[in-house]
Amino acid sequence: MPTIAIVGAGSGLGLSIAKVFGRNGFSVALVARTQEKLDGLAAELREAGTEAAGFTADVTDRPSLVAAFTRIKERFGQVDVLEYSPAPKTSTGAMIAPLDATVENLQPELEYYLYGGLTAAQQVLPEMIERDAGTLLFTTGGSSLDVFAGPPEFGNIAVATSALRAYALKLNQVLTGTGVYVAHVPIFAWIGSGGPETQADTIAELYWDVYTKREGAEHPYDIR
Ligand SMILES: NC(=O)c1ccc[n+]([C@@H]2O[C@H](COP(=O)([O-])OP(=O)(O)OC[C@H]3O[C@@H](n4cnc5c(N)ncnc54)[C@H](OP(=O)(O)O)[C@@H]3O)[C@@H](O)[C@H]2O)c1
């Protein structure tokens, strides 16, 4: 049974992606900071017939992320799909306009998006390359692709998610023609804010589509 690891798994997009892959025969490893919340999500997935378990890690605490993947592999074996989508609600907390940016206040955002995403990828990529099979999916907000999409206060997020986007696209470039597929999904929507097109379950269908078609490096979900 293939396994998807969802890093930054909450009751929104993370759970919805888990449900879609679970319905299609995947086991699901959920990664976030709060074991209790993860246990609740895993129980919901198991009730729907999906094998699932939660593994705590903070993406800004790299050793904790490495340790989580060790536990995931002990439990599920190889990771076939990595999806990286932590939600910044309670991470660094700050929104910094460019005129207020400093090395000190940009660093936490880079830790969160770029270094967290890179660290997660490093836990699965060497084995995927050896097997010549696997998928990495990176999720960000739309300002990674269109820096004018958000207000100036999204400055630090735009810079850091643009860096993660560039890393994902360069991975796609170097791995094109191999069995390992990498894609970036920038979301131009407030998830759950309105009609069906904003709902996490709707957006999650895109991930199954991207995973199965394996075409192109970038798949914006844009409902502007
Ligand atoms: N929500 C939106 O409107 C929106 C808009 C555009 C793009 N996106 C993208 O969608 C993805 C998130 O979807 P969502 O908002 O529906 O979130 P979600 O899947 O409901 O939850 C994400 C989870 O990330 C976890 N998380 C936060 N900080 C973390 C950290 N430092 N280390 C590990 N886990 C952490 C949180 O759990 P813990 O607190 O337990 O760690 C949270 O439950 C992100 O890629 C985001 O960029 C969201």
mmCIF file of C-alpha atoms and ligand atoms in Angstrom:
data_model
loop_
_atom_site.group_PDB
_atom_site.id
_atom_site.type_symbol
_atom_site.label_atom_id
_atom_site.label_comp_id
_atom_site.label_asym_id
_atom_site.label_seq_id
_atom_site.Cartn_x
_atom_site.Cartn_y
_atom_site.Cartn_z
ATOM 1 C CA MET A 1 0.000 0.000 0.000
ATOM 2 C CA PRO A 2 1.554 3.380 -0.975
ATOM 3 C CA THR A 3 2.026 6.073 1.645
ATOM 4 C CA ILE A 4 1.597 9.834 1.534
ATOM 5 C CA ALA A 5 3.241 12.006 4.190
ATOM 6 C CA ILE A 6 1.458 15.331 4.663
ATOM 7 C CA VAL A 7 3.648 17.842 6.478
ATOM 8 C CA GLY A 8 1.526 20.570 8.006
ATOM 9 C CA ALA A 9 -1.632 18.516 8.329
ATOM 10 C CA GLY A 10 -4.661 20.211 9.828
ATOM 11 C CA SER A 11 -8.421 19.959 9.538
ATOM 12 C CA GLY A 12 -8.433 22.043 6.324
ATOM 13 C CA LEU A 13 -6.422 21.251 3.221
ATOM 14 C CA GLY A 14 -4.221 18.655 4.932
ATOM 15 C CA LEU A 15 -7.168 16.473 5.928
ATOM 16 C CA SER A 16 -8.810 16.914 2.542
ATOM 17 C CA ILE A 17 -5.669 15.799 0.694
ATOM 18 C CA ALA A 18 -5.442 12.860 3.114
ATOM 19 C CA LYS A 19 -9.036 11.880 2.339
ATOM 20 C CA VAL A 20 -8.493 11.987 -1.435
ATOM 21 C CA PHE A 21 -5.318 9.886 -1.329
ATOM 22 C CA GLY A 22 -6.821 7.585 1.307
ATOM 23 C CA ARG A 23 -9.838 6.921 -0.916
ATOM 24 C CA ASN A 24 -7.397 5.966 -3.633
ATOM 25 C CA GLY A 25 -5.632 3.341 -1.558
ATOM 26 C CA PHE A 26 -2.902 5.307 0.227
ATOM 27 C CA SER A 27 -1.881 5.067 3.854
ATOM 28 C CA VAL A 28 -1.525 8.529 5.382
ATOM 29 C CA ALA A 29 1.166 9.910 7.699
ATOM 30 C CA LEU A 30 0.093 13.248 9.153
ATOM 31 C CA VAL A 31 2.756 15.642 10.479
ATOM 32 C CA ALA A 32 2.106 18.725 12.626
ATOM 33 C CA ARG A 33 2.997 19.982 16.097
ATOM 34 C CA THR A 34 -0.009 18.841 18.117
ATOM 35 C CA GLN A 35 -0.399 15.098 18.764
ATOM 36 C CA GLU A 36 -3.973 15.435 20.035
ATOM 37 C CA LYS A 37 -5.151 17.142 16.853
ATOM 38 C CA LEU A 38 -3.280 14.632 14.701
ATOM 39 C CA ASP A 39 -4.869 11.747 16.598
ATOM 40 C CA GLY A 40 -8.311 13.198 15.897
ATOM 41 C CA LEU A 41 -7.588 13.538 12.184
ATOM 42 C CA ALA A 42 -6.102 10.036 12.002
ATOM 43 C CA ALA A 43 -9.171 8.605 13.763
ATOM 44 C CA GLU A 44 -11.457 10.335 11.247
ATOM 45 C CA LEU A 45 -9.456 8.856 8.375
ATOM 46 C CA ARG A 46 -9.455 5.380 9.907
ATOM 47 C CA GLU A 47 -13.240 5.546 10.300
ATOM 48 C CA ALA A 48 -13.383 6.140 6.549
ATOM 49 C CA GLY A 49 -11.233 3.042 5.970
ATOM 50 C CA THR A 50 -7.847 4.732 5.511
ATOM 51 C CA GLU A 51 -4.797 3.599 7.443
ATOM 52 C CA ALA A 52 -3.500 6.762 9.117
ATOM 53 C CA ALA A 53 -1.339 7.962 11.987
ATOM 54 C CA GLY A 54 -0.028 11.261 13.308
ATOM 55 C CA PHE A 55 3.630 12.173 13.905
ATOM 56 C CA THR A 56 4.564 15.346 15.746
ATOM 57 C CA ALA A 57 7.219 17.695 14.416
ATOM 58 C CA ASP A 58 7.762 21.420 14.082
ATOM 59 C CA VAL A 59 8.996 22.290 10.594
ATOM 60 C CA THR A 60 11.179 25.014 12.106
ATOM 61 C CA ASP A 61 12.833 22.438 14.389
ATOM 62 C CA ARG A 62 14.702 20.405 11.794
ATOM 63 C CA PRO A 63 15.785 17.533 14.085
ATOM 64 C CA SER A 64 12.128 17.017 15.061
ATOM 65 C CA LEU A 65 11.181 16.778 11.379
ATOM 66 C CA VAL A 66 13.973 14.281 10.685
ATOM 67 C CA ALA A 67 12.851 12.206 13.684
ATOM 68 C CA ALA A 68 9.220 12.256 12.499
ATOM 69 C CA PHE A 69 10.233 10.766 9.144
ATOM 70 C CA THR A 70 12.211 8.043 10.903
ATOM 71 C CA ARG A 71 9.046 7.134 12.814
ATOM 72 C CA ILE A 72 6.917 7.333 9.654
ATOM 73 C CA LYS A 73 9.206 4.883 7.845
ATOM 74 C CA GLU A 74 9.203 2.528 10.843
ATOM 75 C CA ARG A 75 5.423 2.523 10.783
ATOM 76 C CA PHE A 76 4.580 2.635 7.068
ATOM 77 C CA GLY A 77 7.801 1.783 5.220
ATOM 78 C CA GLN A 78 8.737 3.937 2.238
ATOM 79 C CA VAL A 79 7.096 7.291 1.582
ATOM 80 C CA ASP A 80 5.726 7.436 -1.958
ATOM 81 C CA VAL A 81 4.315 10.963 -1.887
ATOM 82 C CA LEU A 82 5.405 13.949 0.204
ATOM 83 C CA GLU A 83 3.064 16.910 0.407
ATOM 84 C CA TYR A 84 4.376 20.020 2.228
ATOM 85 C CA SER A 85 1.780 22.547 3.381
ATOM 86 C CA PRO A 86 2.153 23.867 6.923
ATOM 87 C CA ALA A 87 -0.233 26.768 7.595
ATOM 88 C CA PRO A 88 1.472 29.780 9.096
ATOM 89 C CA LYS A 89 -1.362 30.759 11.455
ATOM 90 C CA THR A 90 0.578 30.230 14.640
ATOM 91 C CA SER A 91 4.129 29.771 13.419
ATOM 92 C CA THR A 92 6.097 32.970 13.142
ATOM 93 C CA GLY A 93 2.895 34.967 13.478
ATOM 94 C CA ALA A 94 4.290 38.168 12.021
ATOM 95 C CA MET A 95 3.427 39.806 8.723
ATOM 96 C CA ILE A 96 6.211 42.123 7.644
ATOM 97 C CA ALA A 97 5.971 44.776 4.915
ATOM 98 C CA PRO A 98 9.147 45.118 2.834
ATOM 99 C CA LEU A 99 10.197 48.457 4.345
ATOM 100 C CA ASP A 100 10.190 46.786 7.754
ATOM 101 C CA ALA A 101 12.032 43.660 6.648
ATOM 102 C CA THR A 102 15.241 42.702 8.403
ATOM 103 C CA VAL A 103 17.412 39.624 8.272
ATOM 104 C CA GLU A 104 16.107 38.795 11.746
ATOM 105 C CA ASN A 105 12.397 38.935 10.898
ATOM 106 C CA LEU A 106 12.728 37.248 7.504
ATOM 107 C CA GLN A 107 14.772 34.355 8.861
ATOM 108 C CA PRO A 108 11.826 32.636 10.631
ATOM 109 C CA GLU A 109 9.779 32.655 7.419
ATOM 110 C CA LEU A 110 12.661 31.092 5.503
ATOM 111 C CA GLU A 111 12.963 28.479 8.258
ATOM 112 C CA TYR A 112 9.259 27.761 7.963
ATOM 113 C CA TYR A 113 8.891 27.479 4.220
ATOM 114 C CA LEU A 114 12.249 26.947 2.509
ATOM 115 C CA TYR A 115 14.287 25.091 5.117
ATOM 116 C CA GLY A 116 11.293 23.107 6.384
ATOM 117 C CA GLY A 117 10.363 22.084 2.838
ATOM 118 C CA LEU A 118 13.965 21.272 1.991
ATOM 119 C CA THR A 119 14.407 19.217 5.164
ATOM 120 C CA ALA A 120 11.208 17.258 4.510
ATOM 121 C CA ALA A 121 12.283 16.602 0.922
ATOM 122 C CA GLN A 122 15.715 15.421 2.054
ATOM 123 C CA GLN A 123 14.072 12.724 4.190
ATOM 124 C CA VAL A 124 12.462 11.045 1.170
ATOM 125 C CA LEU A 125 14.220 12.206 -1.987
ATOM 126 C CA PRO A 126 17.376 10.010 -1.928
ATOM 127 C CA GLU A 127 15.251 6.860 -1.591
ATOM 128 C CA MET A 128 12.856 8.044 -4.310
ATOM 129 C CA ILE A 129 15.773 8.697 -6.668
ATOM 130 C CA GLU A 130 17.177 5.250 -5.914
ATOM 131 C CA ARG A 131 13.785 3.631 -6.606
ATOM 132 C CA ASP A 132 13.248 5.964 -9.571
ATOM 133 C CA ALA A 133 9.734 6.546 -8.260
ATOM 134 C CA GLY A 134 8.010 9.080 -6.045
ATOM 135 C CA THR A 135 6.252 12.423 -5.904
ATOM 136 C CA LEU A 136 6.885 15.681 -4.043
ATOM 137 C CA LEU A 137 4.119 18.288 -3.905
ATOM 138 C CA PHE A 138 4.756 21.715 -2.356
ATOM 139 C CA THR A 139 1.886 24.059 -1.483
ATOM 140 C CA THR A 140 2.052 27.816 -0.940
ATOM 141 C CA GLY A 141 -0.202 30.852 -1.149
ATOM 142 C CA GLY A 142 -0.543 32.723 -4.416
ATOM 143 C CA SER A 143 1.972 35.430 -3.504
ATOM 144 C CA SER A 144 4.774 32.925 -4.167
ATOM 145 C CA LEU A 145 3.851 33.104 -7.846
ATOM 146 C CA ASP A 146 2.408 36.618 -8.044
ATOM 147 C CA VAL A 147 3.997 38.811 -5.393
ATOM 148 C CA PHE A 148 1.378 41.503 -6.061
ATOM 149 C CA ALA A 149 -1.438 39.109 -5.161
ATOM 150 C CA GLY A 150 -1.364 40.073 -1.494
ATOM 151 C CA PRO A 151 -0.880 43.318 0.446
ATOM 152 C CA PRO A 152 2.620 44.658 1.247
ATOM 153 C CA GLU A 153 2.359 43.048 4.692
ATOM 154 C CA PHE A 154 2.622 39.656 2.989
ATOM 155 C CA GLY A 155 6.194 40.706 2.129
ATOM 156 C CA ASN A 156 8.028 38.209 4.280
ATOM 157 C CA ILE A 157 5.680 35.374 3.320
ATOM 158 C CA ALA A 158 5.978 36.241 -0.383
ATOM 159 C CA VAL A 159 9.779 36.221 -0.212
ATOM 160 C CA ALA A 160 9.997 32.951 1.704
ATOM 161 C CA THR A 161 7.337 31.094 -0.306
ATOM 162 C CA SER A 162 8.918 32.345 -3.541
ATOM 163 C CA ALA A 163 12.134 30.725 -2.352
ATOM 164 C CA LEU A 164 10.325 27.436 -1.693
ATOM 165 C CA ARG A 165 8.640 27.720 -5.100
ATOM 166 C CA ALA A 166 12.022 28.192 -6.800
ATOM 167 C CA TYR A 167 13.421 25.155 -4.983
ATOM 168 C CA ALA A 168 10.434 23.029 -6.062
ATOM 169 C CA LEU A 169 10.662 24.148 -9.682
ATOM 170 C CA LYS A 170 14.419 23.547 -9.836
ATOM 171 C CA LEU A 171 13.850 20.063 -8.392
ATOM 172 C CA ASN A 172 11.278 19.477 -11.114
ATOM 173 C CA GLN A 173 13.805 20.624 -13.700
ATOM 174 C CA VAL A 174 16.579 18.324 -12.545
ATOM 175 C CA LEU A 175 14.266 15.314 -12.095
ATOM 176 C CA THR A 176 12.279 15.650 -15.325
ATOM 177 C CA GLY A 177 12.694 12.467 -17.334
ATOM 178 C CA THR A 178 13.104 10.361 -14.182
ATOM 179 C CA GLY A 179 10.469 8.501 -12.195
ATOM 180 C CA VAL A 180 10.441 11.207 -9.504
ATOM 181 C CA TYR A 181 7.935 13.991 -10.064
ATOM 182 C CA VAL A 182 7.948 17.360 -8.276
ATOM 183 C CA ALA A 183 5.264 20.027 -8.496
ATOM 184 C CA HIS A 184 4.310 23.295 -6.833
ATOM 185 C CA VAL A 185 0.708 24.245 -6.088
ATOM 186 C CA PRO A 186 0.173 27.953 -5.344
ATOM 187 C CA ILE A 187 -3.330 28.616 -4.027
ATOM 188 C CA PHE A 188 -5.059 31.894 -4.861
ATOM 189 C CA ALA A 189 -8.009 31.486 -2.478
ATOM 190 C CA TRP A 190 -8.964 31.858 1.150
ATOM 191 C CA ILE A 191 -9.669 28.248 1.980
ATOM 192 C CA GLY A 192 -13.192 27.716 3.305
ATOM 193 C CA SER A 193 -14.123 31.365 2.885
ATOM 194 C CA GLY A 194 -17.079 31.024 0.544
ATOM 195 C CA GLY A 195 -18.584 28.774 -2.063
ATOM 196 C CA PRO A 196 -17.654 25.230 -2.979
ATOM 197 C CA GLU A 197 -14.661 26.408 -5.016
ATOM 198 C CA THR A 198 -13.014 27.686 -1.801
ATOM 199 C CA GLN A 199 -13.541 24.466 0.121
ATOM 200 C CA ALA A 200 -10.536 22.320 0.985
ATOM 201 C CA ASP A 201 -12.251 19.188 -0.365
ATOM 202 C CA THR A 202 -12.603 20.842 -3.766
ATOM 203 C CA ILE A 203 -9.000 22.075 -3.842
ATOM 204 C CA ALA A 204 -7.690 18.668 -2.752
ATOM 205 C CA GLU A 205 -9.046 17.067 -5.934
ATOM 206 C CA LEU A 206 -6.411 19.071 -7.833
ATOM 207 C CA TYR A 207 -3.671 17.207 -5.938
ATOM 208 C CA TRP A 208 -4.921 13.810 -7.107
ATOM 209 C CA ASP A 209 -5.101 15.159 -10.639
ATOM 210 C CA VAL A 210 -1.550 16.539 -10.452
ATOM 211 C CA TYR A 211 -0.297 13.295 -8.885
ATOM 212 C CA THR A 212 -1.858 11.058 -11.521
ATOM 213 C CA LYS A 213 -1.110 13.185 -14.621
ATOM 214 C CA ARG A 214 2.493 14.091 -13.663
ATOM 215 C CA GLU A 215 2.638 16.972 -16.157
ATOM 216 C CA GLY A 216 4.300 20.345 -15.666
ATOM 217 C CA ALA A 217 6.019 21.879 -12.674
ATOM 218 C CA GLU A 218 3.352 24.259 -11.421
ATOM 219 C CA HIS A 219 -0.393 23.980 -10.952
ATOM 220 C CA PRO A 220 -1.977 27.156 -9.583
ATOM 221 C CA TYR A 221 -5.398 26.894 -7.972
ATOM 222 C CA ASP A 222 -6.624 30.323 -9.003
ATOM 223 C CA ILE A 223 -10.216 31.418 -8.451
ATOM 224 C CA ARG A 224 -9.607 35.188 -8.520
HETATM 225 N N1 LIG B 1 -5.853 28.819 4.589
HETATM 226 C C1 LIG B 1 -5.835 29.565 3.477
HETATM 227 O O1 LIG B 1 -6.720 30.405 3.232
HETATM 228 C C2 LIG B 1 -4.709 29.389 2.477
HETATM 229 C C3 LIG B 1 -4.646 30.242 1.374
HETATM 230 C C4 LIG B 1 -3.661 30.027 0.420
HETATM 231 C C5 LIG B 1 -2.753 28.980 0.586
HETATM 232 N N2 LIG B 1 -2.836 28.176 1.678
HETATM 233 C C6 LIG B 1 -1.891 27.069 1.812
HETATM 234 O O2 LIG B 1 -2.610 25.909 2.208
HETATM 235 C C7 LIG B 1 -1.818 25.150 3.100
HETATM 236 C C8 LIG B 1 -2.503 25.018 4.443
HETATM 237 O O3 LIG B 1 -3.847 24.670 4.321
HETATM 238 P P1 LIG B 1 -4.871 25.046 5.508
HETATM 239 O O4 LIG B 1 -4.784 26.498 5.778
HETATM 240 O O5 LIG B 1 -6.198 24.444 5.153
HETATM 241 O O6 LIG B 1 -4.226 24.332 6.750
HETATM 242 P P2 LIG B 1 -4.540 22.906 7.443
HETATM 243 O O7 LIG B 1 -4.192 21.784 6.539
HETATM 244 O O8 LIG B 1 -5.888 22.926 8.052
HETATM 245 O O9 LIG B 1 -3.532 22.958 8.675
HETATM 246 C C9 LIG B 1 -2.158 23.100 8.517
HETATM 247 C C10 LIG B 1 -1.507 22.635 9.773
HETATM 248 O O10 LIG B 1 -0.123 23.049 9.768
HETATM 249 C C11 LIG B 1 0.317 22.834 11.079
HETATM 250 N N3 LIG B 1 1.480 23.659 11.361
HETATM 251 C C12 LIG B 1 1.522 25.005 11.575
HETATM 252 N N4 LIG B 1 2.757 25.392 11.894
HETATM 253 C C13 LIG B 1 3.527 24.256 11.890
HETATM 254 C C14 LIG B 1 4.873 23.999 12.167
HETATM 255 N N5 LIG B 1 5.706 24.971 12.535
HETATM 256 N N6 LIG B 1 5.319 22.728 12.055
HETATM 257 C C15 LIG B 1 4.493 21.726 11.717
HETATM 258 N N7 LIG B 1 3.188 21.906 11.452
HETATM 259 C C16 LIG B 1 2.715 23.157 11.535
HETATM 260 C C17 LIG B 1 -0.842 23.214 12.013
HETATM 261 O O11 LIG B 1 -0.990 22.233 13.048
HETATM 262 P P3 LIG B 1 -0.249 22.467 14.474
HETATM 263 O O12 LIG B 1 -0.651 23.832 14.927
HETATM 264 O O13 LIG B 1 -0.763 21.360 15.326
HETATM 265 O O14 LIG B 1 1.202 22.343 14.180
HETATM 266 C C18 LIG B 1 -2.061 23.192 11.078
HETATM 267 O O15 LIG B 1 -3.104 22.410 11.576
HETATM 268 C C19 LIG B 1 -0.489 25.903 3.228
HETATM 269 O O16 LIG B 1 0.409 25.392 2.270
HETATM 270 C C20 LIG B 1 -0.862 27.318 2.888
HETATM 271 O O17 LIG B 1 0.248 28.047 2.357
HETATM 272 C C21 LIG B 1 -3.773 28.363 2.638
#
